[in-house]
Structures are given as C-alpha cells and as structure tokens.
Coordinates of C-alpha atoms and ligand atoms in Angstrom, one line a residue:
M1 CA 0.6 16.6 7.1
N2 CA 0.3 12.7 7.7
Y3 CA -1.6 10.6 5.0
I4 CA -2.8 7.2 5.1
F5 CA -3.9 5.2 1.8
L6 CA -6.6 2.7 2.3
G7 CA -8.0 0.3 -0.3
M8 CA -8.4 -3.2 -1.3
P9 CA -5.2 -5.0 -2.4
G10 CA -4.4 -4.0 -6.0
S11 CA -6.6 -0.6 -5.7
G12 CA -3.6 1.5 -6.6
K13 CA -2.6 2.7 -3.2
G14 CA 1.2 2.1 -3.9
T15 CA 0.9 3.8 -7.3
Q16 CA -0.8 7.0 -6.0
A17 CA 1.2 7.2 -2.8
E18 CA 4.2 7.3 -5.0
A19 CA 2.7 10.2 -7.1
L20 CA 1.5 12.1 -3.9
A21 CA 5.1 11.8 -2.4
E22 CA 6.7 13.1 -5.5
K23 CA 4.2 16.0 -5.5
F24 CA 4.7 17.2 -1.8
N25 CA 8.1 15.9 -1.5
I26 CA 7.4 13.6 1.5
P27 CA 8.5 10.1 2.2
I28 CA 6.5 6.9 1.8
I29 CA 6.5 3.9 4.0
S30 CA 5.0 0.8 2.5
T31 CA 4.8 -2.0 5.0
G32 CA 4.5 -4.5 2.2
N33 CA 7.7 -3.2 0.5
C34 CA 9.5 -3.4 3.9
F35 CA 8.4 -7.0 4.6
R36 CA 9.4 -8.0 1.0
K37 CA 12.9 -6.5 1.6
H38 CA 13.4 -8.4 4.7
I39 CA 12.2 -11.7 2.9
K40 CA 14.8 -10.9 0.2
N41 CA 17.4 -10.1 2.6
E42 CA 16.6 -13.3 4.9
T43 CA 16.5 -11.3 8.0
E44 CA 15.1 -12.8 11.1
L45 CA 11.9 -10.8 10.5
G46 CA 11.9 -11.9 6.9
L47 CA 12.1 -15.7 7.8
Q48 CA 9.3 -15.2 10.3
V49 CA 6.8 -13.5 7.8
K50 CA 7.8 -15.4 4.5
D51 CA 5.0 -17.8 4.9
I52 CA 2.4 -15.3 6.0
L53 CA 2.9 -13.1 3.2
E54 CA 2.9 -16.2 0.8
K55 CA -0.7 -17.0 2.2
G56 CA -1.9 -13.6 2.0
D57 CA -2.6 -13.4 5.8
L58 CA -1.7 -10.3 7.9
V59 CA 1.5 -10.3 9.8
P60 CA 0.7 -9.9 13.5
D61 CA -0.2 -6.3 14.5
E62 CA 2.7 -5.8 17.1
I63 CA 5.3 -7.0 14.7
T64 CA 4.1 -4.9 11.9
F65 CA 3.8 -2.0 14.2
E66 CA 7.3 -2.2 15.6
M67 CA 8.8 -2.7 12.3
M68 CA 7.0 0.5 10.8
K69 CA 8.2 2.4 13.7
K70 CA 11.7 1.5 13.3
E71 CA 11.5 2.3 9.8
I72 CA 10.0 5.7 10.6
E73 CA 12.7 6.4 13.0
T74 CA 15.2 6.5 10.2
M75 CA 13.2 8.8 7.9
D76 CA 12.9 12.6 7.8
I77 CA 9.4 13.0 8.5
S78 CA 9.3 17.0 9.1
N79 CA 7.1 17.7 6.1
G80 CA 5.0 14.8 6.7
L81 CA 4.7 11.1 5.8
I82 CA 2.4 8.8 3.7
L83 CA 1.6 5.5 4.9
D84 CA 0.9 2.9 2.4
G85 CA -0.6 -0.6 3.7
Y86 CA -0.5 0.6 7.2
P87 CA -2.9 0.1 9.3
R88 CA -4.7 -2.9 8.1
S89 CA -6.6 -3.6 11.2
I90 CA -8.4 -1.6 14.0
K91 CA -5.8 -2.7 16.4
Q92 CA -3.0 -1.3 14.1
A93 CA -4.8 1.9 13.9
E94 CA -5.1 2.2 17.7
L95 CA -1.3 1.6 18.1
L96 CA -0.4 4.2 15.5
K97 CA -2.7 6.8 17.2
E98 CA -0.5 6.9 20.2
F99 CA 2.5 7.4 18.0
L100 CA 1.5 9.7 15.0
K101 CA -1.4 12.1 14.3
I102 CA -3.1 11.1 10.9
D103 CA -4.4 14.2 9.1
I104 CA -6.0 12.6 5.8
V105 CA -7.1 9.2 4.9
L106 CA -7.4 8.4 1.2
N107 CA -9.7 5.5 0.5
I108 CA -9.3 4.3 -3.1
E109 CA -12.6 2.6 -4.2
L110 CA -12.6 0.0 -6.9
S111 CA -14.7 -3.1 -7.7
E112 CA -13.4 -6.5 -7.1
D113 CA -13.5 -7.4 -10.7
Q114 CA -11.0 -4.5 -11.5
V115 CA -8.9 -5.4 -8.5
L116 CA -8.4 -8.9 -10.0
L117 CA -7.5 -7.3 -13.4
R118 CA -5.1 -5.1 -11.9
I119 CA -3.4 -7.8 -9.6
G120 CA -3.4 -10.0 -12.6
G121 CA -1.0 -7.9 -14.6
R122 CA 1.0 -6.2 -12.0
R123 CA 4.7 -6.5 -12.3
T124 CA 7.1 -5.2 -9.5
C125 CA 10.6 -4.2 -9.2
K126 CA 13.0 -4.9 -6.2
C127 CA 13.4 -1.1 -6.1
G128 CA 9.7 -0.7 -5.2
E129 CA 8.4 0.5 -8.7
T130 CA 5.1 -0.8 -10.0
Y131 CA 4.0 -1.6 -13.4
H132 CA 1.1 -3.1 -15.2
I133 CA 1.5 -5.1 -18.4
K134 CA -1.4 -3.4 -20.0
F135 CA -2.2 -0.3 -17.9
N136 CA 1.1 1.0 -17.1
P137 CA 3.8 -1.0 -19.1
P138 CA 7.7 -0.3 -18.7
Q139 CA 9.4 1.3 -21.8
K140 CA 11.3 -2.2 -22.4
E141 CA 9.2 -5.3 -21.6
G142 CA 10.1 -6.8 -18.3
I143 CA 12.6 -4.2 -17.3
C144 CA 12.2 -1.4 -14.6
D145 CA 12.5 2.0 -16.2
K146 CA 13.9 3.6 -13.1
C147 CA 16.7 1.1 -12.3
G148 CA 17.1 -1.3 -15.2
K149 CA 16.5 -4.6 -13.0
E150 CA 14.2 -7.3 -14.2
L151 CA 10.5 -7.1 -13.0
Y152 CA 9.0 -10.3 -11.3
I153 CA 5.4 -11.2 -10.3
R154 CA 4.6 -11.2 -6.7
D155 CA 4.6 -14.6 -4.9
D156 CA 1.2 -13.5 -3.3
S157 CA -0.5 -13.2 -7.0
K158 CA -1.8 -16.7 -7.2
E159 CA -5.4 -17.1 -7.3
E160 CA -6.0 -18.7 -4.0
T161 CA -3.7 -16.2 -2.3
I162 CA -5.7 -13.3 -3.9
K163 CA -9.0 -14.6 -2.8
N164 CA -7.8 -14.9 0.9
R165 CA -6.2 -11.2 0.7
L166 CA -9.6 -10.1 -0.4
Q167 CA -11.4 -11.8 2.3
V168 CA -8.7 -10.6 4.9
Y169 CA -9.5 -7.1 3.5
K170 CA -13.1 -7.3 4.1
E171 CA -12.8 -8.8 7.7
Q172 CA -9.9 -6.8 9.1
T173 CA -9.3 -3.7 7.0
A174 CA -12.5 -2.3 5.8
P175 CA -13.6 -1.6 9.3
L176 CA -11.0 1.4 9.4
I177 CA -13.4 3.2 6.9
D178 CA -15.6 3.7 9.9
F179 CA -12.6 4.2 12.3
Y180 CA -11.3 7.1 10.2
K181 CA -14.6 8.5 9.2
E182 CA -13.6 12.0 10.4
Q183 CA -10.5 12.0 8.1
I184 CA -11.4 10.2 5.2
I185 CA -11.7 11.2 1.4
N186 CA -13.1 8.9 -1.1
I187 CA -11.6 8.4 -4.3
D188 CA -12.7 6.7 -7.3
G189 CA -10.1 4.3 -8.4
N190 CA -11.4 3.4 -11.9
P191 CA -9.9 5.9 -14.1
P192 CA -6.4 5.8 -15.7
I193 CA -3.5 6.5 -13.1
P194 CA -3.0 10.2 -14.1
E195 CA -6.6 10.9 -13.6
V196 CA -6.8 9.3 -10.2
T197 CA -3.8 11.4 -9.1
E198 CA -5.5 14.6 -10.5
E199 CA -8.7 13.8 -8.4
I200 CA -6.6 13.3 -5.4
S201 CA -4.8 16.5 -5.8
K202 CA -8.2 18.4 -6.5
K203 CA -9.8 16.9 -3.4
L204 CA -6.7 17.7 -1.3
E205 CA -6.8 21.4 -2.2
I206 CA -10.5 21.5 -1.5
N207 CA -9.7 20.1 2.1
N208 CA -6.7 22.3 2.7
Ligands
ADP1 P1 -1.2 -5.1 -1.8 O1 -0.6 -4.5 -2.8 O2 -1.9 -6.4 -2.0 O3 -2.0 -4.1 -1.0 P2 1.1 -5.0 0.2 O4 2.2 -5.0 -0.6 O5 0.7 -3.7 0.8 O6 -0.3 -5.7 -0.5 O7 1.2 -6.1 1.2 C1 1.6 -7.4 1.1 C2 1.5 -8.3 2.0 O8 2.3 -7.9 3.3 C3 0.1 -8.3 2.8 O9 -0.6 -9.3 2.2 C4 0.5 -8.9 4.2 O10 0.8 -10.1 4.4 C5 1.8 -8.1 4.6 N1 1.5 -6.6 5.1 C6 1.6 -5.5 4.5 N2 1.0 -4.4 5.5 C7 0.7 -5.0 6.3 C8 0.1 -4.7 7.6 N3 0.0 -3.3 8.0 N4 -0.3 -5.5 8.5 C9 0.0 -6.8 8.4 N5 0.4 -7.4 7.2 C10 0.8 -6.4 6.3
ADP2 P1 -2.0 -1.6 -4.4 O1 -0.7 -1.0 -3.6 O2 -3.1 -1.0 -3.8 O3 -1.9 -3.1 -4.1 P2 -0.9 -1.0 -6.8 O4 -0.5 0.7 -7.0 O5 0.3 -1.9 -6.8 O6 -2.0 -1.3 -5.8 O7 -1.6 -1.1 -8.1 C1 -2.0 -2.4 -8.6 C2 -1.9 -2.7 -10.1 O8 -2.7 -1.8 -10.8 C3 -0.4 -2.2 -10.7 O9 0.0 -3.2 -11.7 C4 -0.6 -0.9 -11.1 O10 0.5 -0.4 -12.1 C5 -2.0 -1.0 -11.6 N1 -2.7 0.4 -11.6 C6 -2.7 1.3 -10.5 N2 -3.6 2.3 -10.4 C7 -4.1 1.9 -11.9 C8 -5.2 2.8 -12.6 N3 -5.8 3.9 -12.2 N4 -5.6 2.2 -13.6 C9 -5.0 1.0 -14.4 N5 -4.1 0.2 -13.6 C10 -3.8 0.8 -12.4
ZN3 ZN1 13.4 -0.7 -10.2

C-alpha cells in the first residue's frame, strides 16, 4: 500500500509517518528532509532551493517531482511507501498519478493555534528525528536519542516564514483534500502523539 500524509506544517505528519513506517516496515520519503540534506551537503539542488525553503515557499513542482522520483528509485518499495510532504500542490499530485498509485491519504487536522505551538517547540536532528521541547522531549536536553547529535531549530521557524508557510498551505496544498476525496481518511491531530498513532492504526484496520 502507498500512503500520503497531508496536513498543515507542524500538524505531525513527519512524526506519524515515522510511527507508521515502523509498524508496517515500509520506507518513508520526506521531501522536506531531502531538501534539507541537499542544502546541508551544498549540492547544486541544495544551492538552488536554499532561499526558497528559508522563505517558506514551495520549490517548483517539476524540480520537487524529479527529486522525489530519483530518491524512490534508490528505495525498496515492494511493500509500499509513505510520502511525507509530497504532494503539496495539484500539479504535483497530477505528476505523481502517472508514476505511483496512491491507496490512502491520511489528512491530519489541527487548528492554526496548535500548529504554532508545535512548530515553536520543534527541535530537529540531522538524522531526520523530530522532537518537541514540551510534548516530546529527548532524554537529554538538546541531544538526539537515536544518534547522539545536537538538535537544532529549523531555519524556516521564524514567525514571518511560518505565516507564509500557512498561507502557502491554504492556497496550494489544501485543495488536495478535494483532489484525493476518494482516498482520504481524516485524523484528529490534537491528542498526544501515541493516541494519534493509535487512531491512525484503528482507521487503517477498518479500511483494510
Ligand atoms: P513542514 O514540517 O513544515 O510540513 P517540510 O519539512 O515538509 O515542512 O518542508 C519544508 C520545506 O521544504 C517547505 O516549506 C518547502 O519549502 C519545501 N518542500 C517540502 N516538500 C515540498 C514539496 N512537495 N513541494 C515543494 N516544496 C516542498
Ligand atoms: P510536520 O511534519 O507536519 O511538520 P512534525 O511531525 O514535525 O510535523 O511535528 C511538529 C512538532 O510537533 C514536532 O516538534 C513534534 O515533536 C510535535 N508533535 C507532533 N505530533 C504531536 C502531538 N500529537 N502532540 C504534541 N506534539 C506533537
Ligand atoms: Zn539524530
């Protein structure tokens, strides 16, 4: 089965994608993590997209699609795949349609107020793990439980950038809820992390 996680920035897509990937033993592709890796490694693509991410705009559709496709080609997707952060526009969904069949779209619903609290306390590790200073703190402050590296605050967590990302979500990404109306399962993103994971598991069982 192939899954997509939809939701506002900070709604918990990455966190829940990780949990589902572990449960089903299927790989995740997070386009945000891919772009951040390219930026860190100063690849040609990284240099091309750095300012776009910093502003909180979307990387052009074709560039994003090609990166995702290349990444998928290196993965074993025989058991399925989880897409975290792709697609983010109708055009991206149309490009994807020609390439991969999507079975289920998990749409995490959360109010803007909560999203701001989540993004405000988010701490990220270069290995891809995500923490929250209050809601999901690492065992040792500022250090990743998984790999021991120092956690950081993402460059796109400034107030102005967050405002723009929410606007971009409303204009370009929210229309996907209608695009995928046949595949969508809505998930209440408010409860604590394990409870949201539990709700996703239950709803997936019902749909299987
Ligand atoms: P969030 O955690 O806020 O949902 P991500 O880590 O998924 O953010 O993405 C960070 C940034 O990477 C986005 O603001 C955007 O600039 C870029 N990006 C990620 N996925 C896509 C995509 N599918 N299309 C265009 N840009 C993307
Ligand atoms: P997204 O990928 O949608 O941007 P993340 O998974 O990065 O969202 O989550 C945003 C922040 O909120 C992170 O700091 C994460 O630890 C925290 N978080 C995720 N889910 C929950 C939850 N159900 N309750 C409280 N905090 C959460
Ligand atoms: Zn780590």
